[in-house]
Amino acid sequence: MEEESDTRKINNSFLRDHNYATEADIISTVEFNSSGELLATGDKGGRVVVFQREQESKSQPQRRGEYNVYSTFQSHEPEFDYLKSLEIEEKINKIKWLPQQNAAYFLLSTNDKTVKLWKISERDKRPEGYNLKDDDGRIRDPSTITSLRVPVLQPMDLMVEATARRVFSNAHTYHINSISVNSDLQTYISTDDLRVNLWNLEITDRSFNIVDIKPANMEELTEVITSAEFHPQQCHTFAYSSSKGSIRLCDMREAALCDKHCKYFEEPEDPSTRSFFSEIISSISDVKFSHNGRYLMTRDYLTVKVWDLQMENKPLETYQVHDYLRGKLCSLYENDCIFDKFECVWNGSDSVIMTGSYNNFFRMFDRNTKRDVTLEASRENSKPRAILKPRKVCVGGKRRKDEISVDSLDFSKKILHTTWHPHENIIAVAATNNLYIFQDKVN
Amino acid sequence: MRQAESTNLNVLIVCSGLISKTSCDMEVSVEAKRIMVVALGKLYSSRTQRGGLRLHRSLLLTLVMKSARDMYHEAQTTAESAAPGCEHQQQQQHQSTGEVATEPTGVQTELQGPASLATGKPRTLPGEEVVCSPAELRRDAENKENLCPTPHSRKRRGKAAVEPDFLPCKKAKLEQQLIVNSVLLDYVNCSSELGAHPTPMPLQRAIAAC
């Protein structure tokens, strides 16, 4: 019937055009481990999925190591704080790997209130030949046991198990936004809106508060901490960014409470660009030290800035991510996009920086050549092994073919989380509930 | 029927002083109002959000609202300086004492009315109530009534933000000023550590509550 065919047509296009994923599948963090062998993702449903790079085979050199699912586990569950009548979301805000020290892998994962240390280990052998129970686990009747035998380890199908080794809880009144492992590999910091706490990885019932910006009178609150990170080499140095667009570098050797910064990075506001939303767009959403420890990178709503640790009064480099949005701030404020927190990453050699944008676009900036590129993470536009085509946003005037106009951008498709392999040119990009892994093309 | 149109629109027209405004000021005012209304809506809806109130987001919304309010009043003042006879509108601009309590530096720029200029003593701190003229006294008295917490609120008020005059008012007052419970302080009350003392109410509000 005509109606039926119409319904079918509607249903088909509906399913094709609307990527109906449950909210729990939305990826909320991605992180390579320090060797790049493993890639972890956390999602809104509190799950962690770990991918492992398969060994490159000599027989198929063109088939570079691909990432396959290695382990999946439920890291955090939704909780309810009965005292404050607040629900605690299970969404994984951050994952940080510990450098590998033995056969097992360790990572820290955190939601709004609790940090957990997970051990991921392989089991490929199991003991067989017990005396008191048979291989199925059933207890043997003692009267049937006539001789003793020594159990032996037999190979079994590889099993990857994740166990929670430590749970660091009840240390944060406000929502945790970041965690960072120290280069001493013994301590780490967890940061919420107003405080930074220092933990020892072995001790779960105690943490030290090292930064506290909570004012005596909450009415005087003007800024919050948005992210914090340890220096990659100096175990006594860490930096934290604020909602006012400033970064503070602190030295833990100076005092137990690091309220007094030793360096303060802030760029004076350009009065010509002042608008209603100046405070919102200057809030820093991510801060990352470069691998060599000489630079800091910060991301605010419209730009990425690279700071030299020796120069506090202005950034070394400023890159416009999507300046065409400056004229649309009011609409972005109404649809809440202006509050989106984009992350930024360095490549292994600190020569290229990357960050996400809308319409599933992500941007890369080469610091040496000053060239930049916009790429898109989408299934329609990229088949496996196809080379990504650079994209361009038309900012007015005549729109060329292949360009996309600002008004056609899909603001529901945002790339907030990206990560770069520590040594190679492999990147992982999270686009809502999909994970894209891109590699350099093989010559 | 024009009378059937929303009362908000009528209030907008009255408050914006169409006759004396330049079109530029008008645009800024309208924009500022829209931003403030949206901010309030977001602040209220964030209370029911899963995971509880987000301090960072609430802070940013409060800053945007303050920034929009400042620009709105600036635009109002520019218009009013062209029309000095509108005393009624000038009183509408004046900030509540609740706001004075939280933003001492801001008050000096915000108080533009002739009453405070005549006294030559702008209010700076919550405790220092400098009331010299009858107009100010009346405004304060009416403000004190407005400062009464709304019956359904169990929370102490803190960083109170003045709701602009164009929003519907629960109390039939000339100034049509509403004090909005700060979401920030609600957040603090919800998530404060055990044993944290609530912030003491400034003197004026204590009087209002009696």
XYZ file of C-alpha atoms in Angstrom:
653
model
C 0.000 0.000 0.000
C 1.110 3.512 -0.501
C 1.130 4.287 3.197
C 3.192 1.252 3.956
C 5.802 2.154 1.427
C 5.901 5.673 2.794
C 6.387 4.332 6.286
C 9.106 2.062 5.062
C 10.803 4.916 3.307
C 10.601 7.037 6.415
C 11.895 4.229 8.595
C 14.814 3.497 6.315
C 15.955 7.065 6.081
C 15.361 7.515 9.769
C 17.623 4.656 10.658
C 20.231 5.645 8.162
C 20.413 9.305 9.076
C 20.073 9.108 12.811
C 22.791 7.252 14.579
C 20.752 5.986 17.471
C 23.213 4.971 20.049
C 22.339 4.808 23.669
C 23.837 7.541 25.741
C 25.844 5.007 27.704
C 27.927 4.264 24.617
C 29.161 7.801 24.219
C 32.932 7.739 24.585
C 34.094 10.133 27.258
C 37.861 9.584 27.222
C 40.597 7.936 25.137
C 44.202 7.276 26.072
C 47.171 5.390 24.631
C 49.460 3.736 27.129
C 53.110 4.776 27.279
C 54.277 2.214 24.741
C 51.337 2.705 22.409
C 50.570 -0.966 22.488
C 47.274 -0.433 24.288
C 44.495 2.062 23.774
C 41.830 2.557 26.434
C 38.443 4.207 26.053
C 35.975 5.081 28.757
C 32.315 5.768 28.162
C 29.320 7.373 29.798
C 28.080 4.000 30.981
C 31.127 3.545 33.193
C 32.761 0.924 30.985
C 36.375 0.745 29.918
C 37.324 -0.933 26.649
C 41.002 -1.646 26.050
C 42.341 -2.261 22.540
C 45.630 -3.956 21.828
C 47.757 -3.560 18.757
C 48.284 -6.822 16.995
C 51.820 -7.848 16.270
C 52.979 -6.836 12.832
C 53.556 -9.911 10.761
C 56.505 -10.162 8.453
C 54.418 -11.966 5.848
C 52.035 -9.040 5.547
C 54.090 -5.913 6.080
C 51.478 -3.694 4.499
C 48.991 -4.735 7.112
C 50.227 -2.550 9.892
C 49.323 -3.496 13.408
C 45.647 -2.950 13.913
C 43.939 -2.451 17.206
C 41.565 -5.122 18.433
C 39.522 -5.368 21.579
C 41.647 -6.766 24.357
C 39.545 -6.311 27.468
C 36.209 -4.813 28.475
C 35.130 -4.195 32.023
C 32.723 -2.145 34.064
C 34.862 0.329 35.919
C 32.310 2.470 37.713
C 28.669 2.017 38.583
C 26.117 4.746 39.190
C 25.969 5.639 42.851
C 23.704 7.642 45.044
C 24.930 9.934 47.762
C 22.137 9.651 50.279
C 23.441 12.405 52.484
C 23.343 15.046 49.792
C 20.594 13.472 47.700
C 22.824 13.499 44.674
C 23.297 10.945 42.001
C 26.915 10.248 41.110
C 27.332 9.586 37.436
C 29.252 6.535 36.343
C 30.703 8.320 33.344
C 34.456 7.826 33.054
C 35.986 11.279 33.001
C 39.614 10.306 32.576
C 41.852 7.273 32.152
C 45.580 7.392 32.764
C 47.932 4.466 32.243
C 50.780 3.614 34.542
C 54.020 2.721 32.774
C 54.402 -1.013 32.497
C 56.616 -2.576 35.140
C 55.726 -6.253 34.804
C 53.532 -8.501 32.708
C 50.343 -6.864 33.904
C 48.984 -3.483 32.811
C 47.714 -0.888 35.238
C 45.449 2.065 34.639
C 43.669 4.668 36.712
C 40.102 5.474 35.807
C 37.916 8.079 37.436
C 34.335 9.261 37.491
C 33.116 12.403 39.261
C 34.027 11.222 42.737
C 36.107 8.036 42.812
C 39.415 6.988 41.275
C 40.141 3.304 40.764
C 43.338 1.459 39.951
C 42.723 -1.466 37.610
C 45.056 -4.323 36.897
C 44.684 -5.957 33.519
C 46.418 -9.285 33.280
C 46.484 -12.270 30.975
C 45.883 -15.803 31.891
C 46.788 -18.427 29.340
C 47.440 -21.387 31.587
C 45.442 -23.054 34.251
C 46.261 -25.748 36.737
C 44.756 -29.126 36.099
C 44.869 -32.349 38.038
C 43.773 -31.339 41.487
C 43.341 -34.078 43.995
C 40.272 -32.923 45.831
C 38.259 -31.649 42.913
C 38.023 -32.634 39.320
C 38.587 -30.387 36.340
C 35.011 -29.189 36.307
C 35.347 -27.997 39.852
C 33.164 -30.617 41.419
C 34.386 -31.988 44.685
C 35.656 -35.509 44.334
C 34.384 -38.148 46.670
C 37.341 -38.770 49.017
C 36.767 -42.487 48.933
C 37.501 -42.537 45.204
C 40.914 -40.938 45.621
C 43.472 -43.682 45.522
C 46.625 -41.833 44.583
C 48.151 -38.390 44.840
C 49.075 -36.329 41.836
C 50.724 -32.996 41.350
C 48.593 -30.460 39.461
C 50.232 -29.217 36.277
C 49.737 -26.002 34.323
C 48.027 -26.626 31.024
C 47.586 -24.060 28.294
C 44.169 -22.574 27.892
C 42.515 -19.965 25.695
C 43.829 -16.554 26.487
C 41.734 -14.819 29.076
C 42.219 -11.177 29.937
C 40.934 -10.209 33.310
C 40.618 -6.846 34.945
C 40.594 -6.506 38.685
C 40.177 -3.399 40.788
C 43.265 -3.208 42.931
C 42.662 0.119 44.665
C 39.672 2.346 45.180
C 40.433 5.970 46.090
C 37.210 7.495 47.312
C 35.703 10.160 49.554
C 38.310 12.787 48.853
C 36.413 15.130 46.569
C 33.470 17.332 47.368
C 33.266 18.657 43.829
C 33.471 16.874 40.505
C 36.804 15.347 39.497
C 37.914 16.699 36.133
C 41.409 15.206 35.773
C 44.001 12.798 37.099
C 47.726 12.726 36.412
C 50.361 10.168 37.300
C 53.653 11.511 38.612
C 56.937 10.655 36.942
C 57.998 9.093 40.234
C 55.404 6.384 39.517
C 54.424 6.362 43.168
C 52.014 9.246 43.424
C 49.294 10.848 41.371
C 47.004 13.857 41.634
C 43.254 14.046 41.283
C 41.657 17.423 40.640
C 38.167 18.761 41.141
C 36.725 22.257 40.655
C 38.376 23.704 43.709
C 41.021 21.311 44.985
C 43.961 19.189 43.932
C 44.701 16.078 46.002
C 47.923 14.087 46.031
C 47.693 10.329 46.487
C 50.128 7.512 46.929
C 49.168 4.659 44.631
C 49.459 2.210 47.505
C 47.382 4.108 50.045
C 43.666 4.539 49.556
C 42.467 5.897 52.866
C 44.481 9.079 52.829
C 45.284 11.857 50.403
C 47.011 15.192 50.773
C 45.349 18.352 49.633
C 47.960 20.430 47.816
C 45.858 23.126 46.185
C 42.685 24.622 47.590
C 41.122 27.628 45.908
C 37.832 27.472 47.707
C 37.139 30.938 49.112
C 36.009 31.303 52.714
C 32.827 32.788 51.394
C 31.496 30.931 48.375
C 29.842 34.117 47.214
C 33.293 35.375 46.321
C 34.020 32.488 43.983
C 35.268 33.771 40.666
C 37.236 30.923 39.187
C 37.500 27.146 39.296
C 40.230 24.676 38.393
C 39.561 23.017 35.064
C 42.512 20.625 34.687
C 45.834 19.712 36.276
C 48.857 17.737 35.123
C 52.225 16.706 36.475
C 55.362 17.747 34.648
C 56.583 14.779 32.558
C 60.060 14.744 34.072
C 60.097 16.909 37.190
C 58.258 14.995 39.862
C 57.835 18.115 42.023
C 56.187 20.294 39.388
C 52.609 20.382 38.229
C 50.385 22.845 36.446
C 46.699 23.606 36.739
C 44.433 25.640 34.498
C 41.515 27.799 35.506
C 38.176 28.904 34.149
C 39.587 32.420 33.849
C 42.082 31.390 31.183
C 45.178 31.293 33.359
C 47.630 28.527 34.153
C 49.603 28.196 37.357
C 52.782 26.200 37.716
C 53.475 24.940 41.210
C 56.483 23.447 42.910
C 55.675 20.968 45.661
C 59.032 21.491 47.329
C 58.165 25.031 48.344
C 55.385 24.237 50.755
C 52.961 21.514 51.671
C 50.077 23.590 50.376
C 50.800 24.829 46.879
C 48.382 27.750 46.922
C 51.176 30.070 45.963
C 52.166 29.440 42.379
C 55.715 29.844 41.173
C 54.663 30.768 37.647
C 51.464 32.335 36.388
C 50.615 32.228 32.702
C 47.964 34.545 31.388
C 47.445 36.502 28.226
C 45.748 39.866 28.679
C 42.333 39.988 27.100
C 41.982 41.759 23.803
C 39.374 44.453 24.508
C 38.290 44.557 20.879
C 36.958 41.004 21.056
C 35.064 41.501 24.294
C 31.530 40.130 24.259
C 28.938 38.719 26.609
C 30.639 35.379 26.330
C 34.258 36.383 26.804
C 34.471 34.628 30.149
C 33.054 31.396 28.834
C 35.280 31.168 25.790
C 38.423 32.008 27.708
C 37.891 29.145 30.154
C 40.616 26.552 29.592
C 39.245 23.071 28.968
C 42.523 21.151 28.789
C 46.178 21.613 29.674
C 48.994 19.317 28.503
C 52.738 19.436 28.985
C 54.818 18.690 25.917
C 56.766 15.437 26.017
C 60.028 17.308 26.404
C 58.642 19.258 29.346
C 59.509 22.672 27.907
C 56.077 23.734 26.757
C 52.490 23.761 27.892
C 49.499 23.578 25.612
C 46.075 24.905 26.557
C 42.730 24.662 24.822
C 39.979 27.187 25.224
C 36.787 27.329 23.205
C 38.166 28.857 20.038
C 41.932 28.469 20.196
C 44.855 26.256 21.153
C 47.847 27.991 22.688
C 51.379 26.801 23.201
C 53.193 28.390 26.121
C 56.899 28.432 26.793
C 57.436 27.660 30.466
C 59.964 30.474 30.563
C 57.536 33.100 29.319
C 54.513 33.878 31.408
C 53.026 36.998 29.918
C 51.869 35.595 26.588
C 51.731 32.329 24.695
C 54.440 31.355 22.261
C 51.938 30.309 19.618
C 48.198 30.679 19.173
C 46.227 28.570 16.730
C 42.661 29.321 15.679
C 40.661 26.123 15.754
C 37.342 27.373 14.443
C 37.328 31.146 14.538
C 34.283 31.193 12.261
C 32.271 30.346 15.364
C 33.085 33.696 16.956
C 30.091 35.275 15.300
C 27.824 32.448 16.398
C 28.540 32.469 20.091
C 25.007 33.445 21.011
C 23.471 30.413 19.290
C 26.183 28.180 20.660
C 25.372 29.495 24.085
C 21.686 28.750 23.652
C 22.260 25.206 22.475
C 24.870 24.635 25.192
C 27.720 23.971 22.774
C 29.688 26.874 24.192
C 30.223 24.795 27.322
C 31.826 21.909 25.429
C 35.236 20.937 26.756
C 37.639 20.067 23.987
C 40.913 18.292 24.679
C 44.224 18.764 22.908
C 47.202 16.485 22.338
C 50.850 16.605 21.314
C 52.409 14.148 18.918
C 55.402 12.165 20.129
C 57.980 14.668 18.935
C 56.006 17.770 20.028
C 56.029 19.070 16.487
C 52.311 18.668 15.781
C 49.305 19.412 17.960
C 45.776 18.176 17.468
C 42.359 19.061 18.765
C 38.730 18.423 17.898
C 35.916 20.566 16.575
C 32.313 20.170 15.386
C 30.832 18.221 12.500
C 33.236 15.415 13.452
C 36.102 17.578 12.298
C 39.466 17.538 13.990
C 42.373 19.850 13.366
C 46.121 19.355 13.295
C 48.671 22.137 13.451
C 52.283 21.653 12.460
C 54.301 23.940 14.691
C 57.309 23.994 12.391
C 55.771 24.489 8.969
C 52.817 26.462 10.392
C 50.520 24.419 8.183
C 47.236 23.135 9.448
C 44.701 20.639 8.227
C 41.076 19.835 8.977
C 40.029 16.217 8.744
C 36.738 14.483 9.291
C 35.981 11.310 11.199
C 32.936 9.834 9.575
C 31.949 6.496 8.175
C 30.501 7.889 4.958
C 33.606 9.798 4.077
C 36.259 7.299 4.988
C 36.520 3.695 3.996
C 39.181 1.559 5.647
C 42.619 2.280 4.177
C 41.318 5.274 2.271
C 43.287 8.462 2.621
C 41.481 11.184 4.507
C 40.640 14.166 2.441
C 41.276 17.565 3.973
C 38.100 19.490 4.674
C 37.448 23.171 4.558
C 34.834 25.380 6.111
C 33.591 28.234 4.017
C 33.481 31.403 6.053
C 31.455 33.559 3.789
C 31.301 34.631 0.227
C 31.120 32.050 -2.468
C 31.203 28.498 -1.273
C 33.427 26.321 -3.354
C 32.669 22.737 -4.166
C 33.704 20.405 -1.321
C 33.561 23.243 1.154
C 31.023 23.209 3.905
C 29.336 26.353 5.106
C 29.267 27.289 8.760
C 25.495 26.986 8.883
C 25.619 23.398 7.648
C 27.895 22.239 10.434
C 26.392 19.600 12.674
C 26.992 20.760 16.224
C 25.765 17.531 17.709
C 28.758 15.755 16.185
C 31.669 16.948 18.232
C 35.126 15.537 18.735
C 36.081 16.278 22.305
C 38.537 13.458 22.958
C 41.575 12.524 20.936
C 44.893 10.835 21.671
C 48.168 10.401 19.809
C 50.445 7.353 19.890
C 53.573 8.195 21.910
C 56.027 7.312 19.125
C 54.236 6.769 15.852
C 51.766 8.679 13.774
C 48.699 6.855 14.934
C 45.788 8.788 16.353
C 42.569 7.756 18.001
C 39.588 10.051 17.699
C 36.310 9.621 19.575
C 33.264 10.811 17.672
C 30.280 10.430 20.012
C 29.984 6.645 20.302
C 32.447 5.715 17.577
C 36.188 5.329 17.858
C 38.300 6.072 14.790
C 41.917 5.042 14.560
C 43.984 6.646 11.837
C 47.528 5.815 10.814
C 50.073 7.322 8.502
C 49.826 5.922 5.027
C 52.325 3.235 4.191
C 54.720 4.169 1.387
C -6.192 41.802 20.722
C -3.154 43.744 21.787
C -4.213 43.485 25.435
C -4.200 39.747 25.144
C -0.524 39.746 24.266
C 1.844 38.709 26.908
C 2.327 40.994 29.813
C 6.020 40.394 29.375
C 5.938 42.327 26.163
C 4.227 45.248 27.828
C 6.726 45.201 30.637
C 9.521 45.125 28.088
C 8.172 48.173 26.387
C 7.720 50.082 29.641
C 11.067 49.162 31.011
C 13.104 49.690 27.942
C 11.947 53.262 27.590
C 11.516 53.096 23.865
C 11.097 56.775 23.434
C 14.458 57.797 24.767
C 16.600 54.871 23.492
C 18.953 54.840 20.604
C 18.581 51.799 18.391
C 22.028 50.576 19.328
C 21.258 50.633 23.017
C 17.991 48.915 22.224
C 19.776 46.062 20.488
C 22.200 45.648 23.347
C 19.369 45.678 25.855
C 17.335 43.128 23.981
C 20.341 40.882 23.517
C 21.326 41.243 27.148
C 17.840 40.405 28.318
C 17.675 37.315 26.171
C 21.000 36.142 27.464
C 19.933 36.671 31.056
C 16.682 34.795 30.565
C 18.472 31.892 28.914
C 21.057 31.820 31.702
C 18.371 31.688 34.345
C 16.626 28.885 32.507
C 19.841 26.912 32.295
C 20.639 27.488 35.941
C 17.235 26.264 37.030
C 17.264 23.232 34.783
C 20.743 22.277 35.920
C 19.325 21.540 39.354
C 17.552 18.488 38.000
C 20.522 17.333 35.966
C 21.926 13.920 36.631
C 25.115 14.076 38.619
C 24.091 17.182 40.496
C 24.964 20.802 39.957
C 28.153 21.468 38.086
C 30.076 24.223 39.789
C 32.033 25.268 36.712
C 28.987 25.536 34.517
C 27.001 27.376 37.167
C 29.844 29.816 37.634
C 30.098 30.519 33.923
C 26.343 31.055 33.678
C 26.427 33.431 36.606
C 29.282 35.365 35.011
C 27.424 35.613 31.715
C 24.338 36.796 33.495
C 26.294 39.408 35.388
C 28.023 40.554 32.241
C 24.708 40.801 30.391
C 23.131 42.604 33.296
C 25.980 45.103 33.443
C 25.713 45.811 29.754
C 21.947 46.049 30.008
C 22.150 48.628 32.740
C 24.869 50.501 30.906
C 22.624 50.696 27.888
C 19.755 51.777 30.127
C 21.848 54.524 31.645
C 22.920 55.865 28.285
C 19.280 56.062 27.357
C 18.247 57.575 30.641
C 20.870 60.254 30.531
C 19.058 61.420 27.438
C 15.785 61.467 29.378
C 16.423 62.711 32.920
C 12.756 63.066 33.818
C 12.069 59.358 34.086
C 12.653 58.846 37.783
C 10.562 55.715 37.767
C 12.882 53.988 35.374
C 15.902 55.105 37.311
C 14.613 53.414 40.400
C 14.077 50.260 38.412
C 17.744 50.189 37.674
C 18.874 50.306 41.206
C 20.310 47.141 42.472
C 18.889 45.356 45.448
C 20.769 45.349 48.666
C 21.177 41.650 48.161
C 23.377 42.359 45.232
C 25.281 45.027 47.076
C 26.175 42.409 49.589
C 27.902 40.248 47.041
C 29.503 42.624 44.594
C 30.853 45.602 46.439
C 33.010 46.896 43.620
C 30.259 46.517 41.082
C 27.838 48.588 43.047
C 29.738 51.784 42.570
C 29.319 51.628 38.852
C 25.788 50.339 38.972
C 24.160 52.900 41.187
C 23.338 55.656 38.829
C 20.253 57.197 40.304
C 20.133 60.825 41.364
C 19.485 59.857 44.975
C 22.823 58.224 45.467
C 24.646 60.882 43.518
C 23.123 63.536 45.708
C 24.328 61.811 48.822
C 27.789 61.461 47.373
C 28.281 58.253 49.331
C 27.968 55.203 47.149
C 27.318 51.989 48.986
C 30.330 49.800 49.162
C 29.876 47.111 51.779
C 26.865 45.235 52.979
C 27.152 46.557 56.480
C 27.430 50.172 55.474
C 23.924 51.220 54.702
C 24.153 54.793 53.576
C 20.608 55.968 53.175
C 20.179 59.664 52.927
C 17.334 60.488 50.649
C 13.659 59.607 50.873
C 13.781 57.955 47.470
C 16.562 55.685 48.628
C 14.763 54.920 51.867
C 11.635 53.925 50.051
C 13.603 51.814 47.651
C 15.387 50.104 50.485
C 12.196 49.435 52.362
C 10.629 47.919 49.305
C 13.794 46.014 48.570
C 13.808 44.561 52.038
C 10.385 43.135 51.413
C 11.606 41.758 48.158
C 14.537 40.156 49.909
C 12.239 37.819 51.810
C 13.098 34.306 50.723
C 10.464 32.654 48.616
C 8.319 30.318 50.721
C 9.357 27.097 49.031
C 13.063 27.749 49.381
C 14.831 26.062 52.246
C 18.187 27.390 51.225
C 19.979 30.397 52.508
C 20.584 32.922 49.841
C 24.054 33.831 48.875
C 25.357 35.248 45.670
C 21.996 36.698 44.828
C 21.455 37.893 41.319
C 18.818 40.437 40.513
C 16.252 39.250 38.095
C 15.631 41.957 35.557
C 12.434 43.866 35.630
C 10.876 42.420 32.536
C 10.247 38.996 34.037
C 6.894 38.365 35.678
C 6.974 39.296 39.319
C 5.346 37.331 42.080
C 4.883 40.447 44.173
C 3.098 43.410 42.812
C 5.816 45.979 43.333
C 6.645 49.075 41.357
C 10.209 48.011 40.770
C 9.280 44.414 39.973
C 12.503 43.123 41.351
C 12.922 39.521 42.244
C 15.753 38.042 44.126
C 16.803 34.731 42.714
C 18.340 32.177 44.958
C 21.819 31.625 43.738
C 22.345 28.233 42.230
C 25.925 28.413 43.362
C 24.947 28.628 46.969
C 22.463 25.801 46.534
C 25.325 23.785 45.177
C 27.405 24.616 48.185
C 24.611 23.645 50.524
C 24.077 20.394 48.699
C 27.673 19.423 48.494
C 29.371 21.156 51.369
C 31.413 19.061 53.714
C 29.891 17.896 56.912
C 30.040 20.504 59.562
C 30.498 23.443 57.200
C 28.869 26.530 58.581
C 26.315 28.247 56.389
C 27.278 31.770 55.446
C 25.803 34.298 57.845
C 23.098 36.477 56.414
C 23.942 40.112 55.991
C 22.103 42.429 58.305
C 19.527 43.758 55.839
C 18.301 40.340 54.960
C 17.972 39.356 58.565
C 15.615 42.237 59.022
C 13.626 41.211 55.998
C 13.206 37.694 57.268
C 11.620 38.757 60.522
